Amino acid sequence: MNKDIAENTFRQEVENKYIVYNSLFSNLPYDDMGKIGALTPMLYDLSSKELKKSKNPKDIIETFLTKFAHIKNDEDKRNLLFRIIQFIEREVVLFDSVEDASFDNIIALNHQKGTLENLYQVAQQQKKLDEVFEELKTFKVRVVFTAHPTQFYPNPVLRIIADLTDAIQKNDINRINDLLQQLGKTPFINKTQPTPLEEADSIIYYLRYVYYDAIGQLHEKLFLEHYKQEQEFIPVMELGFWPGGDRDGNPFVTAEITKKVTEELRTSIMKCYYNDLKKISRRLTFRGVYEKLGELSDSIYENSFGVRSDLTTGIILSKIAEVREILIKEHDGIFLNELDRFSRQVKTFRRHFASLDIRQDSGIHNHIINAIVKRYNLSDKSYNEMDKEEKFYILFQSNILIQEEDFEEEIIKDTIRNIKQLQQIQKDNGEQAIHRYIISNSTTIFSVLEVLALFEFCGYKSYEINMDIIPLFETVEGLDNAEDVMSQLYNLPLYRNHLMRRNERQTIMLGFSDGTKDGGYVKANWGIFKAKEKLTTVSKENNVEVLFFDGRGGPPARGGGKTRQFYASQGPTIASNQIQLTIQGQTISSSYGSVNQAKHNFEQLITAGISNRVFENKKLNLTEEDRNILDELSKISYQKYQELKEHPQFISYLEERTTVEYYGKANIGSRPSKRKKTSGLQFKDLRAIPFVGSWSLSKQNVPGYFGFGFAVKQLKEEGKMHELQDLYQRSLYFRTLVQNSMMSMIKCNFQLTSYMKNNDKFSDFWNELNNEFILTKDLLLEVSKQNLLMEKEEMNRLSVLCREKIMLPLLIIQQYSLQKIHEAETDEERLTYERMLVRTLFGIINASRNSA
């Protein structure tokens, strides 16, 4: 896209509209709102000017309060800062809404790249249209929605954003003004921590009001383009769901919660069918048709509100088929397209709407097996002391039936309850409702075999285990062991028998979050790429179809960033017959929050996968020399990152100079910030989200770049800069790696913490971070031959810069609060500034959109 066109479009569609609508904030229902609206830009101007002089945010705030706001009383100072935070929170919502409202116009400038139309056009030019249509018969995209604590907008605010976006699209000033006033009185924070059921309900809202229509329209588009009249419809899109099933590190997800969430999903899809059928009935008012639709509608209604739960997918489809036959024979097939569209929706979402995954850490399963061995006297040894053969015997020759009442520990009792109820859930909602069991931190074959054994211990016959057992390789150790683990499993008769019952398919999950936390940005990304290649090969050698499930977070440091480009960059050495990925937190609302956005981004995933399989692209092939360069970058950057983690100030800096300790106090998610209840901060127990998020909130984004520049520098000194520049031009994979790191760096602002360079305790550590940032920025610009970060992505770059400008006063207040917390002389004073710091989290995270 032409840079000038992009800039002008952004100014007209987003920036100018935001400035105009922002003037309406003076009418918000707060005291002295005009004064707050005038003071906030002053704080921005002062901060921007003083940070360039490396001034301490604490001094900036004190100057602002006394010389600009003319306040000397401490309580009044704190009150004003809270009100400024509140004001900026609403400004962020307005900017989100303005940008979302411009989505269609901005997307139109990209010449529909990545759309189905573009895919068909390229295929026609290359005479591969039939191949594309053939791939669409079997190819699938599964988007799995998670409830990781990165979504700060409560549900009422999300509803306002949707309405505000609509009003802005229509330029309805009066309605915009009313909605901004509603926003002013609507709380932005949860008084209590949400439950897993509340998290599930929050995402089910999107299923009902966004994804039901978005996926339906997308399938309609696909169907009209390439399906023949007599051809059976097979959905390309599938939805997955984690809230209520993901118990890894979350003690609040219980068997009871899992059951309730599956019931909510079932009743929610029935409500969608009921509403859809009401619309269809307004058209199909013909004799013999209207009555049958009414009977089906009544049955769906009763299943929607818990009166009955006996309506299967088969029954619904058979009723539709009866109506269809009458419509064709007696009424000339009028409005048949509406009925067929509804039939496709039922075939897509069935009774379950989205498949609920179960996830638990391998360490928990190991702990349970140890307890079983002890409780039932299976051996004189503890399970962990046994060798491989002894473990096999315990797991598959014990012939025991375990009961929850035989144990006192709740995690054991609940795990047994949950495994035992899965059969009934499948009976109630269909097998697809809950058919995957994911094992976090998988490192050996026993990570998988222990789960298989637990099913048998709970009374399942081997042929009754209608579950895909999915190892999640995420740490450096796990990724290194992945090929060997799967090779052993494939050659183990009892596991191979299980795979035969699962159609010789094996899903393997690969996690970016813990991989980056453990090994750094380059090591994690290249490690996952190579692991996928090896797992593709070993699976093919054993005649197993491997499906990769990517645990991708919001920011590049957790596998986020350019999602379509990521999948388009995976070459022929990686199995790509499905795309499966997690979507979470802010990404749900920011990239998939409206029907048009969701449809566009789902479509981008479909075309990325199909293009990768059909079209030959030399930019996907890596030569042996390319691989050697990536190996070197990975090795050197990993060593540099390991040195950082081993720095004596690493943990204390995280504790004292970032917000890592405050995620759990924000009441944004049901999951604790740490996997274990330990005193003090233990790196191994810290979850990836607060780890990555704390660096993001301090505008240092360490996991998104650290070690990359150091590695490039070493290769440059070896005379390999030309090879790196050439690799950037030739390899879509390496280009994506560099561009995603640039996305992390453009959101850095080391001026914010530059006062630390003279700090007695942390100066060396801060300088280490800052120096590596400068080095990485300079060298990646040299590698990519650009002058600015994200220079080729003008729209995204301008969006980031606008958001950074809006949130700067919040960042200053946050740093101010952090210092005041450590200086507080009383508990009351400390708690006040802790509350202030936590409040800044909301606006900063929301403004950043994909920051955690």
XYZ file of C-alpha atoms in Angstrom, residues 195-573:
379
model
C -15.363 -17.381 38.171
C -14.530 -19.791 35.336
C -18.261 -19.963 34.585
C -18.419 -16.178 34.234
C -15.401 -16.288 31.919
C -17.157 -18.918 29.843
C -20.338 -16.835 29.660
C -18.278 -13.858 28.488
C -16.921 -15.763 25.489
C -20.222 -17.546 24.800
C -21.573 -14.042 24.157
C -19.213 -13.831 21.165
C -20.199 -17.323 20.017
C -23.865 -16.363 19.957
C -23.731 -12.830 18.617
C -20.611 -12.839 16.428
C -19.276 -16.258 15.422
C -22.594 -17.957 14.664
C -23.254 -15.371 11.958
C -19.617 -14.848 10.871
C -18.940 -18.538 10.286
C -22.343 -19.000 8.695
C -21.649 -16.217 6.205
C -18.179 -17.551 5.496
C -19.503 -21.055 4.853
C -22.192 -19.556 2.639
C -19.486 -17.847 0.608
C -17.513 -21.094 0.338
C -20.596 -23.129 -0.498
C -21.773 -20.883 -3.306
C -18.283 -20.758 -4.836
C -17.290 -24.404 -5.066
C -19.875 -26.860 -3.761
C -21.940 -28.774 -6.293
C -25.653 -29.154 -5.620
C -25.440 -32.840 -4.726
C -22.177 -32.562 -2.767
C -22.361 -33.021 0.973
C -21.495 -29.917 2.968
C -18.461 -30.339 5.254
C -17.635 -27.376 7.519
C -14.230 -25.778 7.030
C -14.415 -23.832 10.308
C -14.592 -25.387 13.775
C -14.633 -23.710 17.164
C -12.879 -24.838 20.329
C -13.333 -23.643 23.895
C -11.138 -23.643 27.013
C -13.039 -21.770 29.771
C -14.407 -24.417 32.114
C -12.089 -27.129 30.780
C -8.614 -25.653 31.252
C -7.645 -26.580 34.800
C -3.864 -26.135 34.365
C -2.910 -23.951 37.322
C -6.541 -23.040 37.963
C -8.023 -24.754 41.057
C -11.387 -23.085 40.406
C -12.091 -25.209 37.318
C -13.861 -28.284 38.694
C -15.812 -31.209 37.268
C -19.014 -29.378 38.160
C -17.872 -26.257 36.258
C -16.939 -28.376 33.227
C -20.406 -29.941 33.179
C -22.137 -26.558 33.546
C -20.122 -25.011 30.694
C -21.017 -27.856 28.320
C -24.676 -27.350 29.269
C -24.361 -23.611 28.603
C -22.800 -24.287 25.217
C -25.600 -26.700 24.305
C -28.418 -24.401 25.369
C -26.716 -21.410 23.706
C -26.550 -23.059 20.290
C -30.183 -24.081 20.668
C -31.070 -20.426 21.306
C -29.216 -19.480 18.123
C -31.153 -22.123 16.181
C -34.436 -20.931 17.684
C -33.815 -17.294 16.721
C -32.604 -18.303 13.271
C -35.652 -20.472 12.709
C -37.971 -17.619 13.695
C -36.490 -15.518 10.866
C -36.834 -18.368 8.371
C -40.455 -18.972 9.409
C -41.303 -15.416 8.379
C -40.514 -16.443 4.789
C -41.636 -20.076 4.758
C -45.300 -19.469 5.518
C -46.596 -22.166 3.149
C -49.063 -24.912 4.011
C -47.373 -28.051 5.280
C -44.064 -26.215 5.735
C -44.989 -23.602 8.322
C -46.532 -26.200 10.648
C -43.507 -28.490 10.575
C -41.145 -25.588 11.172
C -43.324 -24.626 14.131
C -43.004 -28.126 15.609
C -39.223 -28.007 15.207
C -39.127 -24.493 16.663
C -41.109 -25.602 19.737
C -38.792 -28.548 20.278
C -35.707 -26.337 19.964
C -37.260 -23.813 22.369
C -37.766 -26.473 25.030
C -34.171 -27.617 24.586
C -32.965 -24.016 24.793
C -34.324 -23.363 28.256
C -33.676 -26.641 29.996
C -37.194 -28.075 29.739
C -35.811 -30.978 27.682
C -32.425 -32.079 26.387
C -33.395 -34.790 23.926
C -32.996 -33.003 20.609
C -30.095 -34.477 18.677
C -28.399 -33.102 15.588
C -29.771 -36.034 13.618
C -33.366 -35.235 14.614
C -32.997 -31.566 13.637
C -31.484 -32.454 10.260
C -34.160 -35.073 9.553
C -36.901 -32.494 10.295
C -35.174 -30.027 7.959
C -35.001 -32.718 5.278
C -38.766 -33.324 5.585
C -39.499 -29.622 5.197
C -37.082 -29.399 2.282
C -38.839 -32.187 0.408
C -42.245 -30.523 0.838
C -40.820 -27.155 -0.185
C -39.426 -28.580 -3.433
C -42.388 -30.775 -4.348
C -45.253 -28.472 -3.426
C -43.897 -24.927 -3.407
C -41.338 -24.742 -6.256
C -38.392 -24.570 -3.813
C -39.020 -20.940 -2.976
C -36.672 -19.692 -0.234
C -34.912 -23.076 -0.331
C -31.593 -21.248 0.068
C -32.679 -20.052 3.542
C -33.496 -23.565 4.677
C -30.245 -24.953 3.260
C -28.299 -22.209 4.987
C -29.879 -23.210 8.303
C -29.037 -26.853 7.618
C -25.386 -25.900 7.128
C -25.402 -24.071 10.461
C -26.685 -27.196 12.207
C -24.031 -29.340 10.503
C -21.381 -26.859 11.620
C -22.295 -26.280 15.262
C -24.351 -29.411 15.972
C -25.345 -29.716 19.659
C -22.088 -28.528 21.169
C -21.453 -25.123 19.482
C -17.727 -25.292 20.379
C -15.665 -28.266 21.512
C -14.580 -27.954 25.123
C -10.981 -29.081 25.681
C -9.728 -30.519 28.959
C -6.224 -29.368 29.923
C -4.094 -30.243 32.928
C -0.394 -30.130 33.814
C 1.555 -33.403 33.509
C 2.872 -32.904 37.038
C -0.671 -33.201 38.427
C -1.249 -36.507 36.633
C 2.078 -37.782 37.921
C 1.090 -36.759 41.453
C -2.242 -38.599 41.121
C -0.591 -41.789 39.853
C 1.799 -41.678 42.818
C -1.193 -41.353 45.156
C -2.984 -44.270 43.448
C 0.061 -46.529 43.805
C 0.245 -45.711 47.507
C -3.520 -45.901 48.239
C -4.060 -49.272 46.552
C -0.721 -50.778 47.633
C 0.359 -51.467 44.069
C 4.064 -51.478 44.916
C 6.560 -51.100 47.728
C 8.192 -48.384 45.659
C 6.771 -44.973 44.924
C 5.773 -44.535 41.279
C 8.529 -41.989 40.656
C 11.177 -44.450 41.867
C 10.172 -47.077 39.308
C 11.971 -47.843 36.087
C 10.246 -47.796 32.709
C 9.041 -51.413 32.765
C 7.676 -51.122 36.291
C 5.733 -48.018 35.351
C 4.221 -49.798 32.333
C 3.065 -52.643 34.568
C 1.494 -50.280 37.125
C -0.298 -48.259 34.455
C -1.701 -51.058 32.307
C -1.615 -54.328 34.273
C -2.975 -53.253 37.652
C -6.649 -53.935 36.826
C -7.943 -51.574 39.492
C -11.022 -49.386 39.644
C -10.410 -46.176 41.567
C -13.052 -44.298 43.571
C -12.952 -40.620 44.473
C -13.983 -41.315 48.084
C -10.763 -43.287 48.568
C -8.788 -40.029 48.482
C -8.741 -36.917 50.629
C -6.957 -34.504 48.301
C -9.471 -32.471 46.296
C -7.403 -32.316 43.092
C -7.399 -36.131 42.962
C -11.094 -36.474 43.777
C -12.067 -33.868 41.196
C -9.869 -35.362 38.456
C -11.571 -38.726 38.955
C -15.025 -37.094 38.925
C -14.226 -35.239 35.742
C -12.858 -38.213 33.803
C -15.862 -40.319 34.802
C -18.378 -37.706 33.597
C -16.884 -37.229 30.112
C -18.822 -40.159 28.640
C -22.130 -38.679 29.804
C -21.245 -35.242 28.390
C -20.516 -36.870 25.027
C -23.861 -38.654 25.218
C -25.721 -35.415 26.022
C -23.953 -33.071 23.583
C -22.369 -35.393 21.035
C -18.837 -36.781 20.952
C -17.429 -33.596 19.410
C -18.568 -31.659 22.483
C -15.590 -32.821 24.540
C -13.078 -35.072 22.828
C -9.582 -33.703 23.564
C -7.419 -34.036 26.661
C -4.362 -31.743 26.567
C -1.330 -32.364 28.785
C 0.741 -29.272 29.606
C 4.493 -29.559 30.118
C 4.759 -32.910 28.371
C 8.337 -34.170 28.414
C 8.216 -38.009 28.246
C 5.930 -40.770 26.952
C 4.547 -41.140 30.469
C 3.050 -37.645 30.258
C 0.641 -39.211 27.743
C 0.419 -42.770 29.081
C -0.524 -41.643 32.589
C -3.633 -39.943 31.207
C -4.578 -43.002 29.174
C -4.163 -45.144 32.292
C -6.306 -42.760 34.379
C -9.222 -43.357 31.996
C -8.878 -47.113 32.471
C -8.518 -46.708 36.250
C -11.816 -44.773 36.137
C -13.622 -47.692 34.523
C -13.274 -47.061 30.784
C -12.606 -49.980 28.488
C -9.880 -49.114 26.000
C -12.416 -48.948 23.138
C -14.571 -46.526 25.153
C -11.890 -43.816 25.392
C -13.265 -41.520 22.694
C -10.709 -38.831 23.450
C -7.687 -37.468 21.608
C -4.787 -37.458 24.064
C -2.732 -34.370 23.150
C 0.759 -33.695 24.503
C 1.687 -30.016 24.818
C 5.397 -29.431 24.239
C 6.287 -25.920 25.367
C 9.530 -25.747 27.326
C 12.985 -26.044 25.757
C 13.250 -29.555 27.225
C 9.806 -30.523 25.962
C 10.502 -29.305 22.427
C 13.878 -31.080 22.348
C 12.263 -34.346 23.482
C 9.138 -34.123 21.301
C 10.373 -36.226 18.359
C 11.667 -39.027 20.581
C 8.502 -39.031 22.728
C 6.188 -39.362 19.738
C 8.384 -41.973 18.059
C 8.194 -44.138 21.178
C 4.442 -43.669 21.458
C 3.837 -44.528 17.792
C 5.774 -47.769 18.266
C 3.990 -48.755 21.460
C 1.229 -51.289 20.595
C -1.242 -50.171 23.264
C -0.967 -46.520 22.200
C -1.042 -47.457 18.522
C -4.299 -49.301 19.176
C -5.683 -46.116 20.711
C -4.626 -44.164 17.599
C -6.339 -46.703 15.345
C -9.580 -45.931 17.160
C -8.897 -42.212 16.571
C -8.559 -42.661 12.775
C -4.745 -42.746 12.882
C -4.667 -39.048 13.737
C -2.491 -37.459 16.394
C -2.910 -33.863 17.497
C 0.200 -32.292 19.029
C 0.111 -28.914 20.737
C 3.110 -26.589 20.729
C 3.176 -23.657 23.122
C 4.924 -20.374 22.386
C 4.302 -18.703 25.747
C 6.345 -20.917 28.029
C 8.821 -21.584 25.237
C 9.636 -17.871 25.000
C 9.676 -17.468 28.777
C 12.009 -20.455 29.036
C 14.309 -19.970 26.044
C 13.811 -16.505 24.619
C 12.201 -15.228 21.428
C 14.376 -16.696 18.665
C 15.039 -20.007 20.419
C 11.313 -20.611 21.037
C 10.210 -19.757 17.493
C 12.941 -21.670 15.700
C 12.653 -24.548 18.180
C 8.939 -24.900 17.454
C 9.524 -24.713 13.701
C 12.140 -27.483 13.842
C 10.037 -29.559 16.245
C 7.139 -29.384 13.774
C 9.412 -30.556 10.961
C 10.693 -33.514 12.985
C 7.225 -34.417 14.225
C 5.907 -34.248 10.650
C 8.617 -36.657 9.516
C 8.274 -39.146 12.371
C 4.486 -39.153 12.034
C 4.673 -39.754 8.283
C 7.158 -42.587 8.810
C 4.651 -44.224 11.163
C 1.648 -43.628 8.876
C 0.041 -41.233 11.346
C -1.637 -38.003 10.258
C -0.302 -35.309 12.561
C -2.300 -32.164 13.346
C -0.515 -29.223 14.960
C -2.307 -27.102 17.527
C -0.530 -23.802 18.228
C -0.880 -22.178 21.642
C -0.568 -18.596 20.470
C -0.994 -15.634 22.813
C -1.645 -11.984 22.013
C 1.820 -10.442 21.512
C 4.702 -11.758 19.396
C 6.513 -12.816 22.580
C 3.759 -15.360 23.118
C 3.368 -16.500 19.528
C 1.006 -13.737 18.426
C 1.648 -11.017 15.910
C 1.056 -11.647 12.223
C -1.104 -14.748 12.370
C -1.823 -15.188 8.669
C 1.796 -14.524 7.752
C 2.906 -17.062 10.374
C 0.854 -19.846 8.787
C 1.666 -18.776 5.253
C 5.380 -19.006 6.103
C 5.349 -22.688 7.070
C 6.729 -24.594 4.133
C 6.233 -28.100 2.720
C 8.322 -29.718 5.470
